[in-house]
Coordinates of C-alpha atoms and ligand atoms in Angstrom, one line a residue:
X1 CA 115.2 60.6 80.0
X2 CA 116.2 57.3 81.7
X3 CA 119.7 55.9 81.9
X4 CA 118.5 53.0 80.3
X5 CA 118.3 54.6 76.8
X6 CA 121.9 55.6 77.2
X7 CA 123.4 52.2 77.6
X8 CA 125.6 50.8 74.7
X9 CA 127.1 47.6 73.6
X10 CA 130.3 47.4 75.5
X11 CA 133.2 45.4 74.2
X12 CA 135.5 43.7 76.8
X13 CA 137.3 40.7 78.0
X14 CA 135.7 37.4 79.1
X15 CA 136.9 34.1 79.8
X16 CA 134.9 31.7 77.5
X17 CA 134.4 28.0 77.9
X18 CA 134.3 26.8 74.3
X19 CA 134.3 23.2 75.2
X20 CA 133.6 21.0 78.3
X21 CA 136.9 20.7 80.3
X22 CA 139.1 22.5 78.2
X23 CA 141.0 25.5 79.4
X24 CA 139.1 28.9 79.2
X25 CA 140.1 31.4 76.5
X26 CA 140.2 35.0 77.0
X27 CA 138.2 36.5 74.2
X28 CA 137.0 40.0 73.2
X29 CA 133.2 39.9 73.7
X30 CA 130.3 42.1 73.0
X31 CA 127.9 42.7 76.0
X32 CA 124.8 44.0 74.9
X33 CA 122.7 46.8 77.0
X34 CA 120.7 45.7 80.0
X35 CA 116.8 45.1 79.0
X36 CA 113.9 45.4 81.2
X37 CA 114.5 44.6 84.7
X38 CA 118.2 43.9 84.1
X39 CA 121.3 45.6 85.0
X40 CA 124.8 45.6 83.7
X41 CA 127.6 45.1 86.2
X42 CA 131.4 46.0 85.9
X43 CA 132.8 43.0 87.7
X44 CA 136.1 43.7 89.7
X45 CA 136.6 40.5 91.7
X46 CA 135.3 37.0 91.0
X47 CA 136.1 33.5 92.5
X48 CA 135.9 30.0 91.6
X49 CA 133.4 27.8 93.4
X50 CA 133.2 23.9 92.7
X51 CA 129.6 24.3 90.9
X52 CA 131.5 26.2 88.2
X53 CA 134.1 23.4 87.7
X54 CA 131.1 20.9 87.8
X55 CA 129.4 22.3 84.9
X56 CA 132.6 23.1 83.0
X57 CA 133.4 19.5 83.3
X58 CA 129.9 18.7 82.0
X59 CA 129.0 16.7 85.2
X60 CA 125.8 18.9 85.8
X61 CA 122.5 18.7 84.1
X62 CA 122.6 19.8 80.5
X63 CA 126.1 20.8 79.1
X64 CA 125.8 23.9 77.2
X65 CA 128.8 25.6 75.2
X66 CA 130.1 28.1 74.4
X67 CA 129.4 29.7 78.0
X68 CA 130.7 32.1 80.2
X69 CA 130.9 30.6 83.9
X70 CA 131.3 32.4 87.1
X71 CA 129.0 33.0 89.8
X72 CA 130.9 34.4 92.9
X73 CA 131.7 38.0 92.5
X74 CA 131.5 41.7 93.4
X75 CA 131.1 44.5 91.2
X76 CA 129.4 47.7 90.5
X77 CA 126.4 48.8 88.6
X78 CA 127.3 50.2 85.2
X79 CA 123.8 50.9 83.7
X80 CA 120.2 49.7 84.4
X81 CA 117.4 48.7 82.2
X82 CA 113.9 49.9 82.1
X83 CA 111.9 49.5 85.2
X84 CA 114.7 49.1 87.7
X85 CA 114.1 51.4 90.5
X86 CA 116.0 49.9 93.4
X87 CA 119.6 49.9 92.0
X88 CA 121.8 52.9 90.3
X89 CA 124.9 53.1 88.5
X90 CA 127.6 53.4 91.1
X91 CA 126.1 50.9 93.5
X92 CA 128.2 48.1 95.0
X93 CA 126.8 44.7 94.6
X94 CA 127.2 40.9 94.8
X95 CA 125.4 39.1 92.0
X96 CA 123.9 35.7 93.2
X97 CA 123.1 32.7 91.3
X98 CA 119.5 32.4 92.5
X99 CA 117.2 35.3 92.7
X100 CA 114.4 36.9 94.6
X101 CA 111.5 38.8 92.7
X102 CA 110.0 39.7 96.1
X103 CA 106.3 38.9 94.6
X104 CA 106.1 35.1 94.3
X105 CA 104.6 32.8 96.9
X106 CA 108.2 31.7 97.9
X107 CA 109.6 35.3 98.0
X108 CA 106.5 36.2 100.3
X109 CA 107.0 33.0 102.5
X110 CA 109.5 33.2 105.5
X111 CA 110.5 30.0 105.0
X112 CA 111.8 29.8 101.3
X113 CA 114.3 31.4 99.0
X114 CA 113.3 29.2 96.2
X115 CA 111.8 32.1 94.2
X116 CA 109.4 30.9 91.3
X117 CA 110.8 33.5 88.8
X118 CA 114.6 33.5 89.4
X119 CA 115.3 30.3 91.3
X120 CA 118.8 28.7 90.1
X121 CA 118.4 27.4 86.7
X122 CA 121.6 25.6 85.4
X123 CA 120.2 24.7 82.2
X124 CA 119.1 27.9 80.9
X125 CA 121.8 29.9 79.2
X126 CA 119.9 32.9 78.2
X127 CA 118.0 36.1 79.9
X128 CA 114.5 35.6 81.0
X129 CA 113.2 39.0 79.2
X130 CA 113.7 37.8 75.5
X131 CA 115.0 34.4 75.8
X132 CA 118.3 35.5 74.3
X133 CA 122.1 35.9 75.5
X134 CA 123.5 39.2 76.1
X135 CA 127.1 38.0 75.1
X136 CA 128.3 37.6 71.8
X137 CA 131.4 37.3 69.5
X138 CA 131.1 38.3 65.8
X139 CA 127.4 37.7 66.2
X140 CA 127.7 34.1 67.8
X141 CA 125.8 34.1 71.0
X142 CA 127.9 33.0 74.0
X143 CA 125.8 31.3 76.9
X144 CA 125.1 32.6 80.3
X145 CA 125.6 30.4 83.4
X146 CA 123.1 30.6 86.3
X147 CA 122.1 34.4 85.4
X148 CA 125.5 35.5 86.5
X149 CA 128.4 34.7 84.1
X150 CA 131.1 36.8 86.0
X151 CA 134.2 35.6 84.2
X152 CA 133.7 38.5 82.2
X153 CA 134.7 42.3 82.8
X154 CA 131.1 43.2 82.1
X155 CA 127.8 41.1 82.4
X156 CA 124.2 41.6 82.5
X157 CA 122.1 40.2 85.4
X158 CA 118.5 40.2 86.1
X159 CA 117.8 42.8 89.1
X160 CA 116.4 40.2 91.3
X161 CA 119.5 38.5 91.3
X162 CA 121.7 41.2 92.6
X163 CA 122.4 42.2 96.4
X164 CA 123.3 45.8 96.9
X165 CA 125.7 46.0 99.9
X166 CA 127.5 48.6 102.0
X167 CA 129.9 50.8 99.8
X168 CA 132.5 50.6 102.5
X169 CA 132.8 46.7 102.2
X170 CA 136.0 45.7 100.3
X171 CA 134.8 43.8 97.4
X172 CA 137.9 41.7 97.1
X173 CA 137.1 40.2 100.4
X174 CA 133.2 40.3 100.4
X175 CA 132.9 38.8 96.7
X176 CA 133.3 35.2 98.6
X177 CA 129.8 35.7 100.1
X178 CA 128.1 35.9 96.9
X179 CA 127.9 32.1 96.8
X180 CA 130.0 29.7 98.9
X181 CA 130.7 31.2 102.3
X182 CA 127.1 32.4 102.4
X183 CA 125.9 29.0 101.5
X184 CA 127.8 27.1 104.2
X185 CA 127.3 29.7 106.9
X186 CA 123.6 29.6 106.2
X187 CA 123.3 25.8 105.8
X188 CA 124.2 25.7 109.4
X189 CA 122.7 28.9 110.9
X190 CA 119.4 28.8 109.0
X191 CA 118.7 25.0 108.1
X192 CA 120.6 22.7 110.4
X193 CA 120.2 24.9 113.3
X194 CA 122.4 23.3 116.0
X195 CA 121.7 24.3 119.5
X196 CA 124.2 25.5 122.0
X197 CA 126.5 22.7 123.1
X198 CA 125.6 20.2 120.2
X199 CA 127.7 18.0 118.0
X200 CA 128.1 18.8 114.4
X201 CA 129.5 16.7 111.6
X202 CA 130.7 18.6 108.5
X203 CA 131.5 16.5 105.4
X204 CA 134.0 18.3 103.0
X205 CA 136.4 20.9 104.3
X206 CA 136.5 23.2 101.2
X207 CA 135.2 26.7 101.5
X208 CA 131.7 26.0 101.7
X209 CA 132.0 23.1 104.6
X210 CA 134.4 25.4 106.3
X211 CA 131.9 28.1 106.2
X212 CA 129.4 25.6 107.6
X213 CA 131.9 24.9 110.5
X214 CA 132.0 28.5 111.1
X215 CA 128.1 28.7 111.4
X216 CA 128.5 25.8 113.9
X217 CA 131.1 27.7 116.1
X218 CA 128.7 30.7 116.0
X219 CA 126.0 28.7 117.1
X220 CA 128.0 27.5 120.0
X221 CA 128.5 23.7 119.0
X222 CA 130.9 21.8 121.6
X223 CA 132.1 19.5 118.9
X224 CA 132.8 20.0 115.2
X225 CA 133.7 16.7 113.5
X226 CA 135.4 17.5 110.0
X227 CA 135.2 14.6 107.4
X228 CA 137.3 14.8 104.2
X229 CA 139.2 12.3 101.9
X230 CA 141.9 15.0 101.7
X231 CA 144.1 15.1 104.8
X232 CA 145.7 18.4 103.5
X233 CA 142.4 20.0 104.6
X234 CA 142.8 19.1 108.1
X235 CA 145.4 21.5 109.0
X236 CA 143.5 24.6 107.5
X237 CA 140.2 23.4 109.2
X238 CA 141.6 24.1 112.8
X239 CA 141.6 27.6 111.9
X240 CA 137.9 27.3 111.4
X241 CA 137.0 25.6 114.8
X242 CA 137.0 22.0 113.5
X243 CA 137.7 20.0 116.6
X244 CA 138.2 16.5 115.4
X245 CA 138.8 14.9 111.8
X246 CA 137.8 11.9 110.3
X247 CA 139.3 10.7 106.9
X248 CA 137.0 7.9 105.5
X249 CA 140.3 6.3 103.9
X250 CA 141.6 5.5 107.3
X251 CA 138.8 3.2 108.1
X252 CA 137.7 -0.1 106.8
X253 CA 134.1 0.5 107.8
X254 CA 131.6 3.1 106.6
X255 CA 132.4 6.6 108.2
X256 CA 128.8 6.8 109.6
X257 CA 129.7 3.9 111.7
X258 CA 132.8 5.7 112.8
X259 CA 131.0 8.9 113.8
X260 CA 128.3 6.9 115.5
X261 CA 130.9 5.3 117.8
X262 CA 132.6 8.6 118.4
X263 CA 129.4 10.3 119.4
X264 CA 127.6 7.6 121.3
X265 CA 125.2 7.1 118.5
X266 CA 125.3 9.9 116.0
X267 CA 125.9 13.8 115.6
X268 CA 123.0 16.3 116.5
X269 CA 123.6 17.8 113.0
X270 CA 125.4 17.0 109.9
X271 CA 126.1 19.6 107.0
X272 CA 127.3 17.8 103.5
X273 CA 129.4 20.0 101.5
X274 CA 131.3 17.6 99.1
X275 CA 128.8 17.0 96.0
X276 CA 129.7 13.3 96.8
X277 CA 126.8 11.0 96.6
X278 CA 128.4 8.8 99.2
X279 CA 129.0 11.6 101.6
X280 CA 125.6 12.6 101.2
X281 CA 124.3 9.2 102.6
X282 CA 126.8 9.1 105.0
X283 CA 126.0 12.5 106.3
X284 CA 122.3 11.6 106.6
X285 CA 123.2 8.1 108.3
X286 CA 125.5 9.7 111.0
X287 CA 122.9 11.7 112.6
X288 CA 121.4 10.5 115.8
X289 CA 118.2 8.9 115.6
X290 CA 114.9 10.8 117.4
X291 CA 116.4 14.4 116.5
X292 CA 119.4 14.3 114.2
X293 CA 119.2 16.6 111.2
X294 CA 121.3 16.1 108.1
X295 CA 121.7 19.1 105.6
X296 CA 122.5 18.4 102.1
X297 CA 124.5 21.3 100.2
X298 CA 126.9 19.7 97.6
X299 CA 125.6 19.6 93.7
X300 CA 125.4 16.0 92.8
X301 CA 126.5 14.6 89.5
X302 CA 123.6 14.1 87.0
X303 CA 123.0 10.4 87.4
X304 CA 123.4 10.0 91.1
X305 CA 120.6 8.5 93.2
X306 CA 120.1 8.8 97.2
X307 CA 119.8 5.5 98.5
X308 CA 119.1 4.8 102.2
X309 CA 117.0 2.3 104.2
X310 CA 113.6 3.9 105.0
X311 CA 114.0 2.7 108.6
X312 CA 116.6 5.6 109.0
X313 CA 113.5 7.8 108.3
X314 CA 111.1 6.1 110.5
X315 CA 113.8 6.3 113.3
X316 CA 113.3 10.1 113.3
X317 CA 116.5 11.3 111.4
X318 CA 115.8 14.4 109.1
X319 CA 117.0 14.8 105.9
X320 CA 117.1 18.5 104.4
X321 CA 118.7 20.3 101.7
X322 CA 119.5 23.8 100.9
X323 CA 120.4 26.2 98.1
X324 CA 122.3 29.4 99.0
X325 CA 121.8 28.3 102.7
X326 CA 118.2 29.5 102.7
X327 CA 119.3 33.2 102.4
X328 CA 117.0 35.5 100.3
X329 CA 119.7 37.1 98.0
X330 CA 118.5 40.7 98.1
X331 CA 116.8 41.0 101.7
X332 CA 119.6 38.9 103.7
X333 CA 122.7 39.1 101.8
X334 CA 123.5 42.6 103.0
X335 CA 123.4 41.7 106.5
X336 CA 125.7 38.8 106.1
X337 CA 128.2 41.3 104.8
X338 CA 127.6 43.5 107.9
X339 CA 128.7 40.5 109.8
X340 CA 131.8 40.6 108.1
X341 CA 132.1 44.4 108.8
X342 CA 131.2 43.8 112.4
X343 CA 134.2 41.3 112.6
X344 CA 131.7 38.7 113.5
X345 CA 132.8 36.7 110.4
X346 CA 136.4 36.7 109.2
X347 CA 136.8 36.2 105.4
X348 CA 140.4 36.5 104.9
X349 CA 141.0 32.9 106.1
X350 CA 138.9 31.7 103.1
X351 CA 141.2 33.3 100.5
X352 CA 144.0 31.4 99.8
X353 CA 145.1 32.6 96.4
X354 CA 144.7 35.5 94.0
X355 CA 145.6 35.5 90.2
X356 CA 145.1 38.1 87.3
X357 CA 142.3 37.5 85.1
X358 CA 144.8 36.7 82.5
X359 CA 145.5 33.4 84.5
X360 CA 142.2 32.5 85.4
X361 CA 142.9 28.7 84.5
X362 CA 145.2 28.4 87.3
X363 CA 142.2 29.0 89.6
X364 CA 140.9 25.9 87.9
X365 CA 144.1 24.1 88.6
X366 CA 144.0 25.0 92.4
X367 CA 140.6 23.6 92.6
X368 CA 141.1 20.4 90.9
X369 CA 144.1 19.5 92.8
X370 CA 142.3 20.6 96.2
X371 CA 145.0 23.4 96.8
X372 CA 143.5 26.2 99.0
X373 CA 140.0 27.3 99.3
X374 CA 139.1 30.3 97.3
X375 CA 141.2 32.0 94.7
X376 CA 140.4 35.6 93.9
X377 CA 140.5 36.6 90.3
X378 CA 141.3 40.5 89.9
X379 CA 139.5 41.5 86.7
X380 CA 141.6 44.7 86.4
X381 CA 144.9 42.7 86.3
Ligands
LIG1 P1 135.6 22.1 97.4 O1 136.0 21.2 96.1 O2 136.4 23.1 97.7 O3 135.6 21.2 98.7 C1 134.9 19.7 98.7 C2 135.7 19.0 99.5 O4 134.9 17.8 99.6 C3 137.1 18.6 99.2 O5 138.0 19.2 100.1 C4 137.0 17.1 98.7 O6 138.3 16.3 99.5 C5 136.0 16.6 100.0 N1 135.2 15.4 99.4 C6 134.9 15.0 98.2 N2 134.5 13.8 98.3 C7 134.4 13.4 99.7 C8 133.7 12.3 100.4 N3 133.1 11.4 99.7 N4 134.0 12.3 101.6 C9 134.5 13.3 102.4 N5 134.9 14.4 101.8 C10 134.8 14.5 100.3 O7 134.2 22.8 97.1 P2 133.6 23.9 97.6 O8 133.5 25.1 96.8 O9 133.8 23.9 99.1 O10 132.1 23.4 97.4 C11 131.4 22.4 98.0 C12 130.1 21.7 97.5 O11 129.1 22.4 97.4 C13 130.3 21.5 96.1 O12 129.6 20.3 95.7 C14 129.5 22.8 95.4 O13 128.9 22.6 94.1 C15 128.5 23.0 96.5 N6 127.7 24.2 96.5 C16 126.3 24.1 96.7 C17 125.6 25.4 96.7 C18 124.2 25.3 97.3 O14 123.6 26.3 97.3 N7 123.6 24.1 97.5 C19 126.4 26.5 96.5 C20 127.9 26.5 96.4 C21 128.4 25.4 96.3
LIG2 ZN1 110.1 35.1 93.8

């Protein structure tokens, strides 16, 4: 007898987005038992990342409602489906919006985290196993979001999208590693790879950008130039080792020209963490010719197009992009948690607000007005 046969439907609270841009409504939902290669998690803490806000505002690819958003979280395995061997009830985990099946060409490649089976899919609102949702209200299905849907006391996730972490790690802190902070950190350490002593520009000083700045500091960058339209972000950024600031609004020429003047022709590396197409183009054009590398992290609006003169590419500037900082969720995330446990990485400074689940809409308000970095939502309160 396996514990999968014991799992029943659970009724619990979830924050449902019924319509684009309208406040979430706390509803009682039914969460079905996990099917083959799925696990059901009890979410203890979740936080809000800008990607949730983009899709809630329906700026992303395909609007899909009603939906349960949320993808940055920490929780405990409640039950497991058939075929799940490397997780058991009680394990502490971080769900991740992109997965690792461990069998495809990507999972077997050292260079990629773009799993064929489980890579991020923002259009699919259902589970892979049967093409159906595990959430419902009086029989009406409620769609999933990026395979995680953590704005619910219980959620069902594919086992390949779950990282098992150290039981001693405080979930109210390490939950932010489930998306934003690992994304920014990895974008710098794994993709931009600045050399010691180099100059790095970070576009967007939200949690993702400041985690990218942390990566630059850890890599030994000598100058970290922070670029943001919101001057309030500059004070906070000093705590993350950002040494200089540029607000594009303070200049009447393109910010890439301002940066080129500050750095004798351009920065060695840049990391874009805004989601703004203009910032993406500036981040590429501000790197030095011959060796500069720009990394795009922000999620663009659905009709955006990247436009630059091809001479920039001929002049040996490199453009890259990354999901989840090129970390493989199951193989690599536990070691990012260990960086926090070893005090190499401080997470407390990213956490600026906390609200009970019943006030989840406040977390959206904070993010929409650019107030603070991460707001932790406590599911038990
Ligand atoms: P955030 O809203 O907290 O921060 C974004 C910052 O960018 C804000 O401070 C804003 O003022 C600034 N900004 C906006 N337009 C700008 C411009 N033109 N020039 C300079 N600064 C500008 O968001 P966040 O949670 O830090 O996320 C940042 C981005 O990363 C979002 O687009 C999010 O969707 C994306 N993201 C991507 C991945 C991935 O795997 N690729 C993962 C997580 C988040
Ligand atoms: Zn795979």
